[in-house]
DNA sequence: GGGCACTCTAAGCGCCCGCTCAGCTTCGGC
DNA sequence: GCCGAAGCTGAGCGGGCGCTTAGAGTGCCC
C-alpha cells in the first residue's frame, strides 16, 4: 500500500504522502502562506491563488481552511516525532543519542523552516479535538527526549537538577529555531544543528564534552 | 515630568505610563485578547467589549488597531531592554550578571506571560516602519547579552565556541518561555528563572557552576 | 449659566471573508 | 459515441470586519 521510502526515517521528499497532485499543491501553498502571514491573516483566496487555482477548488480537496492546517500540523508532528524516535533508539550512548536527536531536530526546524513555523506556532488556531490530537503527539516528543536524558542520568554521564524542566528547555530551545532562523542568514541548518547539540550537551552536564558530533 | 518610580529598573505597576484611564483599559484588554487569540484573530469589537466600551471608543484613543499593537510592543520591548541593561551593568562578575540577566528576563516572560507573548510573537503583524523600530530594540537586547558573555570569555570564566550563536540561543531560550509557560502549571516564574540561569551558565561553560543564584 | 472641549455611543458604510452551488470540461469504460 | 464520475470555475451568499460619523452626555472655565 506504500512505497518503501516513506516507511523509514530518511529525509523523504516532503508532502509525498498527500495526493492527488492538486491537493498537494494546495497544501504546499497553504504552508507558505501560513508561514508568511499566519493562519488567521491568510485567506483561502490567497492559498488557491498560490496553487494556481480558483478559490472554490480548495473545497473539493479540503472541507475547511482549518482542515488544511490540521493536515499540515499532523504530518509535521509525525515527522518531528519520527526524527526524535530514530535518534532516541540509535546505537550510541546517551550523549551521542542526545546530540543526534538535537542536531537532526534542529536541522529540520531550520531546513524546513516554513513547515516548522506553521507546525509549532499555529497550534492554537486548531479546534479542540484536532488540537488535542496534536498535543498528544507533542507529549510523545517530550517523552523521547526525556528518555534519553534519563538514560544519561542513570549511567552517570549527565548531571541534571530538574529532569522535566531541562527536557522542556531543550525542546523549547530547538523549536524556537523555526522562529528566528533565516534562510539567507550566515548559518546553514547543519551548523546550527551542531552548535545546538554542543549547547545541549553542556546543559545536561555531559562528561565527555566535545566528543559526540556526527 | 515623570514620577521617580518609573525611571528605575524596579517592577513598576505595568502600563502606568499609559493615560488616560480609558486608553489604558483598552490597551490592557488588547494585550489579553492578542495573547489569547493572536492579533489577526482579534476584533476591535472584542477589545472594546473587554474594556467595557463601545467599538467606536477605541478610535478616540488609538488611530488604528495596529497602533495598539505598536504601543504594546514598544512599551514591552523598552521594559525587556531595561531588565537586561540593569542586569548587564550590575556589580558582580560575568557569571553573576549573566545569571541575573537570565533569571530576571525569564521571570518577566513567565510572570507577565500575556504581555511577553504579544511582544515577542506578534512582531510580524506590525507595518514596516513600526517593525523596524522594534527590531532595533531587539538588537540592543542582543547586544547587552552578548556583552556579558564577551566579558566572561575575556576573563576566562566562560568558554564558548560561537559567541553570536550562543547569544542567540540564550535569548531564544528565554523568549520561548512565554510560549509554553502556564500560570496554572507546577512552576513559579522564580523557579523557572533559577533553572534557566543554571542552564545558561552551563551553556557558556561557566567555571564556578552552582555559585551564582540570587 | 453659556460655551466649549472631551469622551463616548448608536448606527452604519464599504469591503472582504469563508464557503457554496450550478454548470462546464475532461476522460476512462464499454 | 455515449455516460457518469471527478475536477474545476465564475458568480455570489450571508456575515463580520476595520473604521467613520453625527450627535448626546459631562464637567470645567469664565
Short mmCIF file of C-alpha atoms (C1' of nucleotides) in Angstrom, two decimals:
data_model
loop_
_atom_site.label_atom_id
_atom_site.label_comp_id
_atom_site.label_asym_id
_atom_site.label_seq_id
_atom_site.Cartn_x
_atom_site.Cartn_y
_atom_site.Cartn_z
CA UNK A 1 0.00 0.00 0.00
CA UNK A 2 3.01 2.30 0.42
CA UNK A 3 6.31 2.74 -1.30
CA UNK A 4 9.29 1.65 0.76
CA UNK A 5 10.88 5.07 1.10
CA UNK A 6 8.23 6.62 3.25
CA UNK A 7 8.41 3.98 5.96
CA UNK A 8 11.93 4.75 7.15
CA UNK A 9 13.36 7.78 8.87
CA UNK A 10 15.25 9.17 5.88
CA UNK A 11 14.59 12.63 4.56
CA UNK A 12 11.90 11.69 2.10
CA UNK A 13 10.52 14.20 -0.34
CA UNK A 14 8.14 16.24 1.78
CA UNK A 15 4.38 16.01 1.30
CA UNK A 16 4.74 12.97 -0.97
CA UNK A 17 2.00 11.34 1.10
CA UNK A 18 -0.53 13.94 0.02
CA UNK A 19 -2.49 13.00 -3.08
CA UNK A 20 -3.81 13.83 -5.59
CA UNK A 21 -1.43 16.35 -7.06
CA UNK A 22 -3.83 19.30 -6.77
CA UNK A 23 -4.39 18.61 -3.08
CA UNK A 24 -0.63 18.59 -2.51
CA UNK A 25 -0.16 21.86 -4.39
CA UNK A 26 -2.85 23.48 -2.28
CA UNK A 27 -1.30 22.18 0.91
CA UNK A 28 2.16 23.43 0.00
CA UNK A 29 0.69 26.80 -0.92
CA UNK A 30 -1.06 26.88 2.46
CA UNK A 31 2.18 26.12 4.30
CA UNK A 32 3.91 29.03 2.60
CA UNK A 33 1.05 31.41 3.19
CA UNK A 34 0.55 30.40 6.84
CA UNK A 35 4.29 30.74 7.50
CA UNK A 36 4.44 34.19 5.90
CA UNK A 37 1.35 35.78 7.36
CA UNK A 38 -0.04 33.41 9.97
CA UNK A 39 -3.13 31.26 9.75
CA UNK A 40 -5.70 33.90 10.58
CA UNK A 41 -4.25 36.50 8.23
CA UNK A 42 -4.20 34.06 5.33
CA UNK A 43 -7.25 33.94 3.06
CA UNK A 44 -8.48 30.91 1.17
CA UNK A 45 -8.28 33.04 -1.96
CA UNK A 46 -4.57 33.56 -1.33
CA UNK A 47 -3.94 29.85 -0.88
CA UNK A 48 -5.86 28.93 -4.02
CA UNK A 49 -4.12 31.69 -5.96
CA UNK A 50 -0.66 30.45 -4.98
CA UNK A 51 -1.64 26.98 -6.15
CA UNK A 52 -2.84 28.43 -9.46
CA UNK A 53 -6.47 27.57 -8.88
CA UNK A 54 -9.76 29.29 -8.22
CA UNK A 55 -10.94 29.86 -4.64
CA UNK A 56 -13.62 27.20 -4.98
CA UNK A 57 -11.14 24.46 -5.89
CA UNK A 58 -9.84 24.36 -2.34
CA UNK A 59 -13.14 22.97 -1.09
CA UNK A 60 -13.02 19.96 -3.38
CA UNK A 61 -9.98 18.64 -1.52
CA UNK A 62 -10.48 20.08 1.96
CA UNK A 63 -13.66 20.65 3.91
CA UNK A 64 -12.44 23.84 5.56
CA UNK A 65 -9.41 26.06 5.88
CA UNK A 66 -8.85 24.55 9.31
CA UNK A 67 -8.64 21.05 7.85
CA UNK A 68 -5.68 22.24 5.79
CA UNK A 69 -3.90 23.40 8.93
CA UNK A 70 -4.78 20.17 10.68
CA UNK A 71 -3.29 18.04 7.90
CA UNK A 72 -0.14 20.15 7.84
CA UNK A 73 0.22 20.00 11.60
CA UNK A 74 -0.41 16.27 11.76
CA UNK A 75 2.11 15.41 9.06
CA UNK A 76 4.67 17.79 10.53
CA UNK A 77 4.37 16.40 14.02
CA UNK A 78 4.56 12.85 12.72
CA UNK A 79 7.81 13.79 11.01
CA UNK A 80 9.20 15.54 14.09
CA UNK A 81 8.37 12.57 16.28
CA UNK A 82 9.92 10.23 13.75
CA UNK A 83 13.16 12.23 13.83
CA UNK A 84 13.34 12.15 17.61
CA UNK A 85 12.43 8.46 17.83
CA UNK A 86 15.06 7.48 15.29
CA UNK A 87 17.72 9.31 17.27
CA UNK A 88 16.50 8.10 20.66
CA UNK A 89 16.60 4.46 19.56
CA UNK A 90 20.02 4.75 17.96
CA UNK A 91 23.01 2.69 18.99
CA UNK A 92 25.35 5.06 20.80
CA UNK A 93 25.44 6.17 24.42
CA UNK A 94 23.14 8.82 25.87
CA UNK A 95 25.40 11.71 24.87
CA UNK A 96 25.65 10.53 21.31
CA UNK A 97 21.92 9.90 21.04
CA UNK A 98 21.05 13.26 22.60
CA UNK A 99 23.43 15.09 20.26
CA UNK A 100 21.92 13.17 17.37
CA UNK A 101 18.37 14.00 18.40
CA UNK A 102 19.08 17.69 18.89
CA UNK A 103 21.10 18.16 15.73
CA UNK A 104 18.61 16.39 13.48
CA UNK A 105 15.61 18.03 15.17
CA UNK A 106 17.21 21.45 14.79
CA UNK A 107 18.23 20.67 11.21
CA UNK A 108 14.60 20.01 10.40
CA UNK A 109 13.39 23.21 12.06
CA UNK A 110 15.96 25.25 10.14
CA UNK A 111 15.91 23.42 6.82
CA UNK A 112 12.13 23.12 6.65
CA UNK A 113 11.57 26.38 8.43
CA UNK A 114 8.27 27.32 6.83
CA UNK A 115 6.72 23.99 7.70
CA UNK A 116 8.14 24.01 11.22
CA UNK A 117 6.86 27.53 11.83
CA UNK A 118 3.31 26.55 10.99
CA UNK A 119 3.53 23.26 12.84
CA UNK A 120 4.97 24.71 16.04
CA UNK A 121 3.35 28.13 16.26
CA UNK A 122 -0.15 27.79 14.82
CA UNK A 123 -1.36 25.11 17.20
CA UNK A 124 -3.85 27.45 18.87
CA UNK A 125 -5.69 28.02 15.60
CA UNK A 126 -6.91 24.42 15.64
CA UNK A 127 -10.22 23.44 17.16
CA UNK A 128 -10.34 21.47 20.43
CA UNK A 129 -10.32 17.91 19.03
CA UNK A 130 -7.65 18.47 16.41
CA UNK A 131 -5.62 20.35 18.96
CA UNK A 132 -5.89 17.51 21.47
CA UNK A 133 -4.61 15.05 18.88
CA UNK A 134 -1.58 17.22 18.18
CA UNK A 135 -0.88 17.85 21.85
CA UNK A 136 -0.70 14.08 22.35
CA UNK A 137 1.98 13.89 19.67
CA UNK A 138 3.90 16.67 21.37
CA UNK A 139 3.85 14.76 24.61
CA UNK A 140 5.38 11.80 22.82
CA UNK A 141 8.15 14.05 21.52
CA UNK A 142 8.77 15.23 25.04
CA UNK A 143 8.89 11.64 26.30
CA UNK A 144 11.52 10.65 23.72
CA UNK A 145 13.87 13.44 24.74
CA UNK A 146 13.23 12.89 28.44
CA UNK A 147 14.03 9.22 27.94
CA UNK A 148 17.47 9.96 26.53
CA UNK A 149 18.29 12.37 29.34
CA UNK A 150 17.07 9.87 31.93
CA UNK A 151 19.41 7.28 30.44
CA UNK A 152 22.32 9.68 30.73
CA UNK A 153 21.49 10.43 34.33
CA UNK A 154 21.20 6.72 35.08
CA UNK A 155 24.63 5.95 33.67
CA UNK A 156 26.11 8.95 35.43
CA UNK A 157 27.10 10.64 32.17
CA UNK A 158 24.67 13.52 32.68
CA UNK A 159 24.11 15.67 35.70
CA UNK A 160 20.77 17.45 35.79
CA UNK A 161 18.95 19.02 38.71
CA UNK A 162 15.47 19.14 37.17
CA UNK A 163 14.72 16.43 34.62
CA UNK A 164 11.34 17.70 33.42
CA UNK A 165 12.45 21.31 33.36
CA UNK A 166 15.63 20.54 31.47
CA UNK A 167 13.72 18.44 28.93
CA UNK A 168 11.28 21.28 28.41
CA UNK A 169 14.12 23.75 27.96
CA UNK A 170 15.92 21.54 25.44
CA UNK A 171 12.82 21.12 23.30
CA UNK A 172 11.94 24.78 23.64
CA UNK A 173 15.41 25.77 22.50
CA UNK A 174 15.19 23.57 19.42
CA UNK A 175 11.66 24.58 18.47
CA UNK A 176 12.40 28.29 18.68
CA UNK A 177 14.94 27.86 15.88
CA UNK A 178 11.98 27.95 13.50
CA UNK A 179 11.14 31.46 14.70
CA UNK A 180 14.50 33.13 14.18
CA UNK A 181 16.28 31.05 11.55
CA UNK A 182 16.87 32.96 8.33
CA UNK A 183 17.49 31.01 5.15
CA UNK A 184 19.51 33.90 3.76
CA UNK A 185 21.45 34.29 7.00
CA UNK A 186 25.05 33.28 7.68
CA UNK A 187 24.35 29.82 9.15
CA UNK A 188 23.40 26.57 7.48
CA UNK A 189 20.97 24.20 9.17
CA UNK A 190 23.87 21.78 9.69
CA UNK A 191 25.90 24.41 11.52
CA UNK A 192 23.05 25.38 13.80
CA UNK A 193 22.37 21.71 14.49
CA UNK A 194 25.99 21.14 15.51
CA UNK A 195 26.10 24.26 17.67
CA UNK A 196 22.87 23.33 19.42
CA UNK A 197 23.97 19.75 20.02
CA UNK A 198 27.03 21.10 21.80
CA UNK A 199 24.98 23.59 23.84
CA UNK A 200 22.52 20.91 24.91
CA UNK A 201 25.26 18.51 25.98
CA UNK A 202 26.56 21.30 28.17
CA UNK A 203 23.06 21.90 29.57
CA UNK A 204 22.82 18.31 30.75
CA UNK A 205 26.34 18.39 32.13
CA UNK A 206 27.63 15.68 29.79
CA UNK A 207 31.01 14.45 30.99
CA UNK A 208 32.80 13.98 27.63
CA UNK A 209 32.22 17.47 26.22
CA UNK A 210 33.41 17.74 22.63
CA UNK A 211 33.18 14.06 21.73
CA UNK A 212 29.88 13.44 20.01
CA UNK A 213 29.37 15.29 16.77
CA UNK A 214 28.33 13.22 13.80
CA UNK B 1 7.85 65.22 34.01
CA UNK B 2 7.82 61.68 35.38
CA UNK B 3 7.39 60.16 38.78
CA UNK B 4 10.55 58.69 40.23
CA UNK B 5 9.40 55.07 40.27
CA UNK B 6 9.25 54.60 36.54
CA UNK B 7 12.82 55.66 35.90
CA UNK B 8 14.49 52.79 37.72
CA UNK B 9 14.55 49.09 36.93
CA UNK B 10 12.12 48.04 39.64
CA UNK B 11 8.94 46.17 38.82
CA UNK B 12 6.67 49.16 38.43
CA UNK B 13 2.96 48.73 38.04
CA UNK B 14 2.60 47.78 34.39
CA UNK B 15 1.07 50.21 31.90
CA UNK B 16 1.13 53.04 34.43
CA UNK B 17 2.64 55.18 31.68
CA UNK B 18 -0.50 54.87 29.56
CA UNK B 19 -3.03 57.62 30.14
CA UNK B 20 -5.86 58.45 30.33
CA UNK B 21 -7.51 55.64 32.17
CA UNK B 22 -9.74 54.59 29.28
CA UNK B 23 -6.75 54.29 26.97
CA UNK B 24 -5.02 52.07 29.50
CA UNK B 25 -8.07 49.86 29.93
CA UNK B 26 -8.29 49.44 26.17
CA UNK B 27 -4.61 48.61 25.93
CA UNK B 28 -4.78 46.01 28.69
CA UNK B 29 -7.84 44.49 27.05
CA UNK B 30 -5.93 44.35 23.76
CA UNK B 31 -2.97 42.59 25.39
CA UNK B 32 -5.26 39.92 26.78
CA UNK B 33 -7.12 39.44 23.52
CA UNK B 34 -3.97 39.37 21.38
CA UNK B 35 -2.36 36.87 23.73
CA UNK B 36 -5.38 34.58 23.69
CA UNK B 37 -6.24 34.58 20.03
CA UNK B 38 -3.46 36.38 18.19
CA UNK B 39 -3.51 39.84 16.67
CA UNK B 40 -5.23 38.95 13.41
CA UNK B 41 -7.94 36.85 15.05
CA UNK B 42 -8.79 39.61 17.50
CA UNK B 43 -11.50 42.08 16.53
CA UNK B 44 -11.70 45.67 17.60
CA UNK B 45 -15.19 44.89 18.90
CA UNK B 46 -13.68 42.26 21.19
CA UNK B 47 -11.09 44.66 22.58
CA UNK B 48 -13.64 47.38 23.21
CA UNK B 49 -16.03 44.88 24.79
CA UNK B 50 -13.39 43.63 27.22
CA UNK B 51 -12.72 47.22 28.23
CA UNK B 52 -16.44 47.76 28.75
CA UNK B 53 -16.79 50.25 25.94
CA UNK B 54 -18.41 50.55 22.56
CA UNK B 55 -16.37 49.64 19.43
CA UNK B 56 -16.10 53.27 18.40
CA UNK B 57 -14.46 54.33 21.67
CA UNK B 58 -11.26 52.62 20.64
CA UNK B 59 -10.69 55.11 17.85
CA UNK B 60 -10.75 58.09 20.19
CA UNK B 61 -7.55 56.89 21.82
CA UNK B 62 -5.87 54.98 19.00
CA UNK B 63 -5.81 55.69 15.29
CA UNK B 64 -5.89 52.03 14.28
CA UNK B 65 -5.80 48.54 15.72
CA UNK B 66 -2.18 48.34 14.63
CA UNK B 67 -1.28 51.39 16.71
CA UNK B 68 -2.46 49.48 19.77
CA UNK B 69 -0.11 46.63 18.97
CA UNK B 70 2.68 49.09 18.29
CA UNK B 71 2.27 50.78 21.68
CA UNK B 72 2.17 47.43 23.44
CA UNK B 73 5.23 46.20 21.59
CA UNK B 74 7.17 49.39 22.20
CA UNK B 75 6.47 49.51 25.93
CA UNK B 76 7.17 45.80 26.30
CA UNK B 77 10.48 45.97 24.48
CA UNK B 78 11.51 49.02 26.49
CA UNK B 79 10.83 47.04 29.64
CA UNK B 80 12.70 43.97 28.39
CA UNK B 81 15.70 46.06 27.41
CA UNK B 82 15.61 47.80 30.77
CA UNK B 83 15.69 44.46 32.56
CA UNK B 84 18.69 43.25 30.57
CA UNK B 85 20.55 46.54 30.90
CA UNK B 86 20.07 46.66 34.65
CA UNK B 87 21.50 43.16 34.97
CA UNK B 88 24.31 43.73 32.48
CA UNK B 89 25.51 46.84 34.32
CA UNK B 90 25.32 45.25 37.74
CA UNK B 91 28.26 44.87 40.05
CA UNK B 92 29.16 41.19 40.07
CA UNK B 93 31.35 39.16 37.75
CA UNK B 94 30.19 37.93 34.35
CA UNK B 95 28.65 34.73 35.75
CA UNK B 96 26.66 36.62 38.32
CA UNK B 97 25.50 39.23 35.85
CA UNK B 98 24.55 36.61 33.26
CA UNK B 99 22.60 34.62 35.83
CA UNK B 100 20.92 37.83 36.94
CA UNK B 101 20.02 38.81 33.39
CA UNK B 102 18.62 35.40 32.51
CA UNK B 103 16.65 34.91 35.71
CA UNK B 104 15.05 38.35 35.63
CA UNK B 105 14.39 38.19 31.89
CA UNK B 106 12.78 34.78 32.27
CA UNK B 107 10.85 35.93 35.32
CA UNK B 108 9.32 38.67 33.23
CA UNK B 109 8.41 36.32 30.38
CA UNK B 110 6.74 33.94 32.80
CA UNK B 111 5.19 36.40 35.22
CA UNK B 112 3.91 38.77 32.54
CA UNK B 113 3.27 35.98 30.11
CA UNK B 114 0.40 37.55 28.19
CA UNK B 115 2.34 40.73 27.55
CA UNK B 116 5.50 38.85 26.62
CA UNK B 117 3.59 36.61 24.22
CA UNK B 118 2.25 39.58 22.29
CA UNK B 119 5.53 41.46 22.42
CA UNK B 120 7.66 38.55 21.23
CA UNK B 121 5.38 36.73 18.81
CA UNK B 122 3.26 39.35 17.07
CA UNK B 123 6.14 41.37 15.61
CA UNK B 124 5.24 40.39 12.06
CA UNK B 125 1.81 41.94 12.36
CA UNK B 126 3.37 45.40 12.50
CA UNK B 127 3.91 47.52 9.43
CA UNK B 128 7.42 48.10 8.07
CA UNK B 129 8.31 51.29 9.99
CA UNK B 130 6.96 50.21 13.35
CA UNK B 131 8.58 46.86 12.85
CA UNK B 132 11.94 48.41 12.10
CA UNK B 133 11.78 50.44 15.30
CA UNK B 134 11.11 47.31 17.34
CA UNK B 135 13.79 45.30 15.58
CA UNK B 136 16.31 47.97 16.59
CA UNK B 137 15.32 47.48 20.24
CA UNK B 138 15.75 43.75 19.85
CA UNK B 139 19.25 44.24 18.56
CA UNK B 140 20.05 46.26 21.65
CA UNK B 141 18.77 43.40 23.81
CA UNK B 142 21.03 41.07 21.89
CA UNK B 143 24.00 43.40 22.39
CA UNK B 144 23.50 43.52 26.15
CA UNK B 145 23.57 39.74 26.49
CA UNK B 146 26.44 39.39 24.07
CA UNK B 147 28.38 41.95 26.10
CA UNK B 148 28.09 39.93 29.28
CA UNK B 149 29.18 36.74 27.56
CA UNK B 150 32.10 38.54 25.93
CA UNK B 151 33.20 39.75 29.34
CA UNK B 152 33.12 36.21 30.67
CA UNK B 153 35.17 34.95 27.74
CA UNK B 154 37.67 37.77 28.23
CA UNK B 155 38.21 36.93 31.90
CA UNK B 156 38.44 33.24 31.10
CA UNK B 157 35.39 32.39 33.18
CA UNK B 158 33.34 31.34 30.15
CA UNK B 159 34.24 29.03 27.33
CA UNK B 160 32.16 29.45 24.20
CA UNK B 161 32.90 28.33 20.65
CA UNK B 162 30.45 30.61 18.85
CA UNK B 163 29.73 33.92 20.58
CA UNK B 164 26.94 35.15 18.32
CA UNK B 165 25.31 31.75 18.06
CA UNK B 166 25.40 31.20 21.80
CA UNK B 167 23.96 34.65 22.46
CA UNK B 168 21.15 33.94 20.02
CA UNK B 169 20.45 30.61 21.68
CA UNK B 170 20.37 32.11 25.18
CA UNK B 171 17.89 34.80 24.16
CA UNK B 172 15.83 32.34 22.17
CA UNK B 173 15.63 30.00 25.14
CA UNK B 174 14.44 32.79 27.44
CA UNK B 175 11.92 34.23 24.98
CA UNK B 176 10.32 30.87 24.27
CA UNK B 177 9.31 30.69 27.94
CA UNK B 178 6.41 32.98 27.02
CA UNK B 179 5.12 30.34 24.60
CA UNK B 180 4.97 27.36 26.94
CA UNK B 181 4.72 28.81 30.43
CA UNK B 182 1.46 28.01 32.15
CA UNK B 183 0.32 30.16 35.04
CA UNK B 184 -1.63 27.23 36.46
CA UNK B 185 1.33 24.87 35.97
CA UNK B 186 3.64 23.48 38.64
CA UNK B 187 6.39 26.09 38.34
CA UNK B 188 6.58 29.65 39.58
CA UNK B 189 8.31 32.32 37.49
CA UNK B 190 11.06 32.44 40.13
CA UNK B 191 11.71 28.71 39.81
CA UNK B 192 11.90 28.82 36.04
CA UNK B 193 14.22 31.82 36.27
CA UNK B 194 16.57 29.99 38.62
CA UNK B 195 16.53 26.83 36.49
CA UNK B 196 17.24 28.78 33.34
CA UNK B 197 20.05 30.77 34.93
CA UNK B 198 21.74 27.48 35.82
CA UNK B 199 21.21 26.05 32.33
CA UNK B 200 22.60 29.16 30.67
CA UNK B 201 25.69 29.19 32.89
CA UNK B 202 26.28 25.62 31.75
CA UNK B 203 25.82 26.64 28.12
CA UNK B 204 28.59 29.21 28.37
CA UNK B 205 30.84 26.79 30.22
CA UNK B 206 30.99 28.89 33.38
CA UNK B 207 33.74 27.60 35.65
CA UNK B 208 32.08 28.04 39.06
CA UNK B 209 28.92 26.07 38.38
CA UNK B 210 26.46 26.33 41.27
CA UNK B 211 27.70 29.62 42.72
CA UNK B 212 25.55 32.40 41.34
CA UNK B 213 21.93 32.22 42.28
CA UNK B 214 20.38 35.29 43.83
"C1'" DG C 1 -25.25 79.66 33.12
"C1'" DG C 2 -23.41 79.67 28.42
"C1'" DG C 3 -19.75 77.80 25.65
"C1'" DC C 4 -16.55 74.51 24.72
"C1'" DA C 5 -13.51 70.66 24.86
"C1'" DC C 6 -13.51 66.00 25.80
"C1'" DT C 7 -15.43 61.40 25.91
"C1'" DC C 8 -18.34 58.12 24.44
"C1'" DT C 9 -22.41 55.74 21.81
"C1'" DA C 10 -25.69 54.11 18.05
"C1'" DA C 11 -25.80 53.35 13.58
"C1'" DG C 12 -23.85 52.05 9.64
"C1'" DC C 13 -20.50 52.18 5.28
"C1'" DG C 14 -17.79 49.63 2.19
"C1'" DC C 15 -15.17 45.75 1.91
"C1'" DC C 16 -13.59 41.17 2.01
"C1'" DC C 17 -14.02 36.94 4.43
"C1'" DG C 18 -15.10 31.55 4.41
"C1'" DC C 19 -17.75 28.94 1.89
"C1'" DT C 20 -21.50 27.22 -1.70
"C1'" DC C 21 -23.54 25.95 -6.00
"C1'" DA C 22 -24.86 25.36 -10.80
"C1'" DG C 23 -22.68 24.23 -14.68
"C1'" DC C 24 -18.60 23.37 -17.76
"C1'" DT C 25 -14.79 20.40 -19.18
"C1'" DT C 26 -12.16 16.15 -19.36
"C1'" DC C 27 -11.57 11.33 -19.52
"C1'" DG C 28 -11.93 6.20 -18.89
"C1'" DG C 29 -15.19 2.19 -19.64
"C1'" DC C 30 -17.87 -0.25 -22.83
"C1'" DG D 1 -20.07 7.71 -29.31
"C1'" DC D 2 -22.48 7.95 -25.18
"C1'" DC D 3 -22.35 8.24 -19.96
"C1'" DG D 4 -21.22 9.08 -15.43
"C1'" DA D 5 -17.68 10.42 -12.26
"C1'" DA D 6 -14.24 13.65 -10.99
"C1'" DG D 7 -12.01 18.20 -11.10
"C1'" DC D 8 -12.56 22.79 -11.59
"C1'" DT D 9 -14.56 27.63 -12.43
"C1'" DG D 10 -17.50 32.05 -12.16
"C1'" DA D 11 -20.67 34.12 -9.61
"C1'" DG D 12 -22.30 35.13 -5.42
"C1'" DC D 13 -24.38 34.39 -0.42
"C1'" DG D 14 -24.53 35.88 4.38
"C1'" DG D 15 -21.92 37.80 7.62
"C1'" DG D 16 -18.36 40.06 10.24
"C1'" DC D 17 -14.50 43.06 9.62
"C1'" DG D 18 -11.93 47.87 10.48
"C1'" DC D 19 -13.25 52.13 10.77
"C1'" DT D 20 -16.35 56.64 10.38
"C1'" DT D 21 -19.80 59.91 11.50
"C1'" DA D 22 -23.46 62.53 13.82
"C1'" DG D 23 -24.79 63.62 17.94
"C1'" DA D 24 -25.56 63.07 23.09
"C1'" DG D 25 -23.73 63.45 27.83
"C1'" DT D 26 -20.45 65.57 31.09
"C1'" DG D 27 -17.56 68.68 33.50
"C1'" DC D 28 -14.68 72.88 33.67
"C1'" DC D 29 -13.63 77.88 32.82
"C1'" DC D 30 -15.28 82.38 32.82
#
